[in-house]
Coordinates of C-alpha atoms in Angstrom, one line a residue:
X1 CA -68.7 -18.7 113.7
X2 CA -70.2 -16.8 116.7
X3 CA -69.1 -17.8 120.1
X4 CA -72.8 -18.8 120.1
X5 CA -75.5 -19.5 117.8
X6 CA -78.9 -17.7 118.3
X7 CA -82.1 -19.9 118.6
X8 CA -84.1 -18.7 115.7
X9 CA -88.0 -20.3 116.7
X10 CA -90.4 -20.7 114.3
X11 CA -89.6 -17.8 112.2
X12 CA -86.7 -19.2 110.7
X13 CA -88.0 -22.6 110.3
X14 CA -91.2 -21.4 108.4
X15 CA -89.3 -19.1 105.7
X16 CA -87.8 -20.1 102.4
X17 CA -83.5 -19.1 103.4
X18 CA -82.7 -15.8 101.6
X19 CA -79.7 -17.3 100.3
X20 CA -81.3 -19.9 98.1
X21 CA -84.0 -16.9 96.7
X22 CA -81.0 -14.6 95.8
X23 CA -78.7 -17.5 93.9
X24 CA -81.8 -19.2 92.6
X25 CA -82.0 -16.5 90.3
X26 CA -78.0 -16.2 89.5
X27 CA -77.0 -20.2 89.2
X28 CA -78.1 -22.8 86.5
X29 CA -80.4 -25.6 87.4
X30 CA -80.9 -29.0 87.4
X31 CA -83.7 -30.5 84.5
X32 CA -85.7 -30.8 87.7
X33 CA -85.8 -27.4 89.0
X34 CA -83.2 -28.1 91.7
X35 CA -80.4 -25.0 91.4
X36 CA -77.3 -26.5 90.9
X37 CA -74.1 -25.3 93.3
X38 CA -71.8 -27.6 91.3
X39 CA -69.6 -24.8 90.0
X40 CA -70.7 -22.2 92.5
X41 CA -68.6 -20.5 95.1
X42 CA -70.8 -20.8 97.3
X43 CA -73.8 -22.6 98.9
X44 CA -76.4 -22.5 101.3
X45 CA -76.7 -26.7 103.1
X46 CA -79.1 -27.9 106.3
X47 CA -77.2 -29.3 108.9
X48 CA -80.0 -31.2 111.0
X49 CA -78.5 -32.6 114.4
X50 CA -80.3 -35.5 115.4
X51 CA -80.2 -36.3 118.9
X52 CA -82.6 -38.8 121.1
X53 CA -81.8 -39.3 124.6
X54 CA -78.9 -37.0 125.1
X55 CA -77.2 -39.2 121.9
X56 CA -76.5 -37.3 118.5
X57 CA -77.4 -39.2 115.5
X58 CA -74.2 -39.5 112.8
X59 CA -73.9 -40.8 109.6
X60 CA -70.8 -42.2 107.8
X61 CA -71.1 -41.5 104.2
X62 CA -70.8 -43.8 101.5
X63 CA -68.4 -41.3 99.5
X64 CA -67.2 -37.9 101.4
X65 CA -69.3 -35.1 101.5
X66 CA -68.2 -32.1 99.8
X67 CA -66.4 -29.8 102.4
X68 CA -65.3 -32.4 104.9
X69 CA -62.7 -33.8 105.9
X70 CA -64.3 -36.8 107.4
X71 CA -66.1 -39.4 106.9
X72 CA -68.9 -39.2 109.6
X73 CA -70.9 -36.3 109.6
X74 CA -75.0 -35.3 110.6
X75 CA -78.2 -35.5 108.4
X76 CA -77.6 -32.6 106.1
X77 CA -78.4 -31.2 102.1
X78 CA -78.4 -28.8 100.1
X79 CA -81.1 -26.1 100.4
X80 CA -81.4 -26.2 96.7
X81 CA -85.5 -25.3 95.7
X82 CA -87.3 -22.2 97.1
X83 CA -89.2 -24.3 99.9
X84 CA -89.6 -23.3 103.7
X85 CA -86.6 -24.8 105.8
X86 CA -88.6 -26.8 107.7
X87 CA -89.8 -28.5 104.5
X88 CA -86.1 -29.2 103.7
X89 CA -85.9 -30.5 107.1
X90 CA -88.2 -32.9 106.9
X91 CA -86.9 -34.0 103.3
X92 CA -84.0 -34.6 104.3
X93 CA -85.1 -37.0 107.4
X94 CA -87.1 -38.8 105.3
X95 CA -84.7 -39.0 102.3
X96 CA -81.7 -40.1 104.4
X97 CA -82.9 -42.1 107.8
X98 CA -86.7 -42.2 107.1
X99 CA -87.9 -40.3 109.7
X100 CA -91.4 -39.2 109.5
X101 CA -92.7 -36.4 111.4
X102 CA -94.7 -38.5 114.1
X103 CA -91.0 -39.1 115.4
X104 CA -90.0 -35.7 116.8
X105 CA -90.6 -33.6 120.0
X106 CA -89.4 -30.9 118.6
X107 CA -87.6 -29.0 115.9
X108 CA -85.5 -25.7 116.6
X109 CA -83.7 -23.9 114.1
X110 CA -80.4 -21.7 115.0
X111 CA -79.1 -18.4 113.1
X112 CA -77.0 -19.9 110.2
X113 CA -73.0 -19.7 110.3
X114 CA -70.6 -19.2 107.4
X115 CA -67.9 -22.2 106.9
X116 CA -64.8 -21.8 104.1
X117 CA -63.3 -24.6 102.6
X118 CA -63.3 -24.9 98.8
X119 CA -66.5 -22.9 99.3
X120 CA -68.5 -20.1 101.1
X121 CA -71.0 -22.4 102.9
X122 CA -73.8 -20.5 104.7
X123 CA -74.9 -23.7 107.1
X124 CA -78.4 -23.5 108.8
X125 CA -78.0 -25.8 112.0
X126 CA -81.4 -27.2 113.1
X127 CA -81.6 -29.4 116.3
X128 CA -84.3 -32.3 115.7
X129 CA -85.4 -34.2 119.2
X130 CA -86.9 -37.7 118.7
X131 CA -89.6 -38.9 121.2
X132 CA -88.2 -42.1 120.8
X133 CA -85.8 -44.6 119.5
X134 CA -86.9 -44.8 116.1
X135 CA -85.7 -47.4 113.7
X136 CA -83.0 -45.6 111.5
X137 CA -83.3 -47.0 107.9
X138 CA -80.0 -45.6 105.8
X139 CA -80.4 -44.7 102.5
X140 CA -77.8 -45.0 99.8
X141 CA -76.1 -41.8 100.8
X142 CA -74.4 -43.7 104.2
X143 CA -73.4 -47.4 105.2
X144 CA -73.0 -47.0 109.0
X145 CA -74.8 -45.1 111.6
X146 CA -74.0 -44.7 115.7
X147 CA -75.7 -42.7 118.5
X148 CA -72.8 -41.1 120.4
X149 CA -72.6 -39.2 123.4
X150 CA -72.0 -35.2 123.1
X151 CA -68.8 -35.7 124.7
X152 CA -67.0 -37.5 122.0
X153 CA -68.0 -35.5 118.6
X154 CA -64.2 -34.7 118.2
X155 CA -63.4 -38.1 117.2
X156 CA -65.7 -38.2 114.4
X157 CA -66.9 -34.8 112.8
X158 CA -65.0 -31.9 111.6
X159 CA -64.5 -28.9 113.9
X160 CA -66.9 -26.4 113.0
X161 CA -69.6 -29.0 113.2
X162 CA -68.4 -29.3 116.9
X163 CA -68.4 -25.4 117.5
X164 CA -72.5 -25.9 116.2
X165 CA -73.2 -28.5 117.9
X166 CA -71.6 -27.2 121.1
X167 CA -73.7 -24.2 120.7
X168 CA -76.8 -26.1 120.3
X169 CA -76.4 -28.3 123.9
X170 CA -77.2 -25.8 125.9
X171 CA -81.1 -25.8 124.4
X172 CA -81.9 -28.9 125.7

């Protein structure tokens, strides 16, 4: 990962990711349309960091999610239907924490970063601010959640979500 991650605007946010065009046309799919990464060496995911009043939002997952080590990590998915990223943004709050958009400030997106593990994942870090403490309901995806201060992200995520999300606190 860069030493710093670019802020990307509304450009970024407003596209359909040019990784999930190019292996939508080489990967199988789901009877739904989704593509399907199951056998795939790599795949594009949303990292969305969630913060409200200087606290990041983390989830600790019911099962562990494929390509961590831990069992705490941010609202995330995969970018798996050709749809704007902002749409998979919002998706994903509402699928996991049931966030609707009356809740945010603001949205930025960051230029995406390549992480290796058992795959290539090309991960599209987007910062989400809340306005205000908003009740976090959990879907079936997590059974804990915490707000945590910046400062102690060590103890619970896996290091190259730390690198992102150390790039992304300087934008506040």
């Amino acid at each position: 990962m860069r030493a710093t991650l670019r802020y990307m605007a509304t450009a970024l946010l407003n596209r359909v990711p040019r990784e999930v065009l190019r292996l939508g046309k080489l990967l199988p799919r789901f009877q739904d349309g989704r593509i399907d990464y199951t056998n795939a060496r790599q795949a594009p995911v949303l990292d969305c960091y969630v913060f409200c009043s200087g606290r990041l939002l983390i989830l600790k997952r019911t099962r562990p999610i494929a390509g961590s080590a831990t069992e705490w990590h941010v609202v995330s998915g995969y970018l798996d239907t050709a749809r704007s990223l902002r749409e998979h943004v919002y998706q994903e709050l509402r699928e996991e924490i049931a966030l609707c958009l009356g809740a945010f400030d603001s949205l930025l997106a960051l230029e995406p970063y390549r992480h290796f593990d058992a795959k290539l994942w090309t991960v599209y870090p987007v910062l989400a601010r809340l306005h205000c403490e908003w009740r976090i309901r959990l879907n079936e995806e997590h059974v804990e959640f915490r707000w945590i201060d910046p400062a102690h992200i060590r103890a619970y995520l896996a290091p190259h979500v730390c690198r992102a999300i150390n790039c992304i606190l300087p934008c506040f």
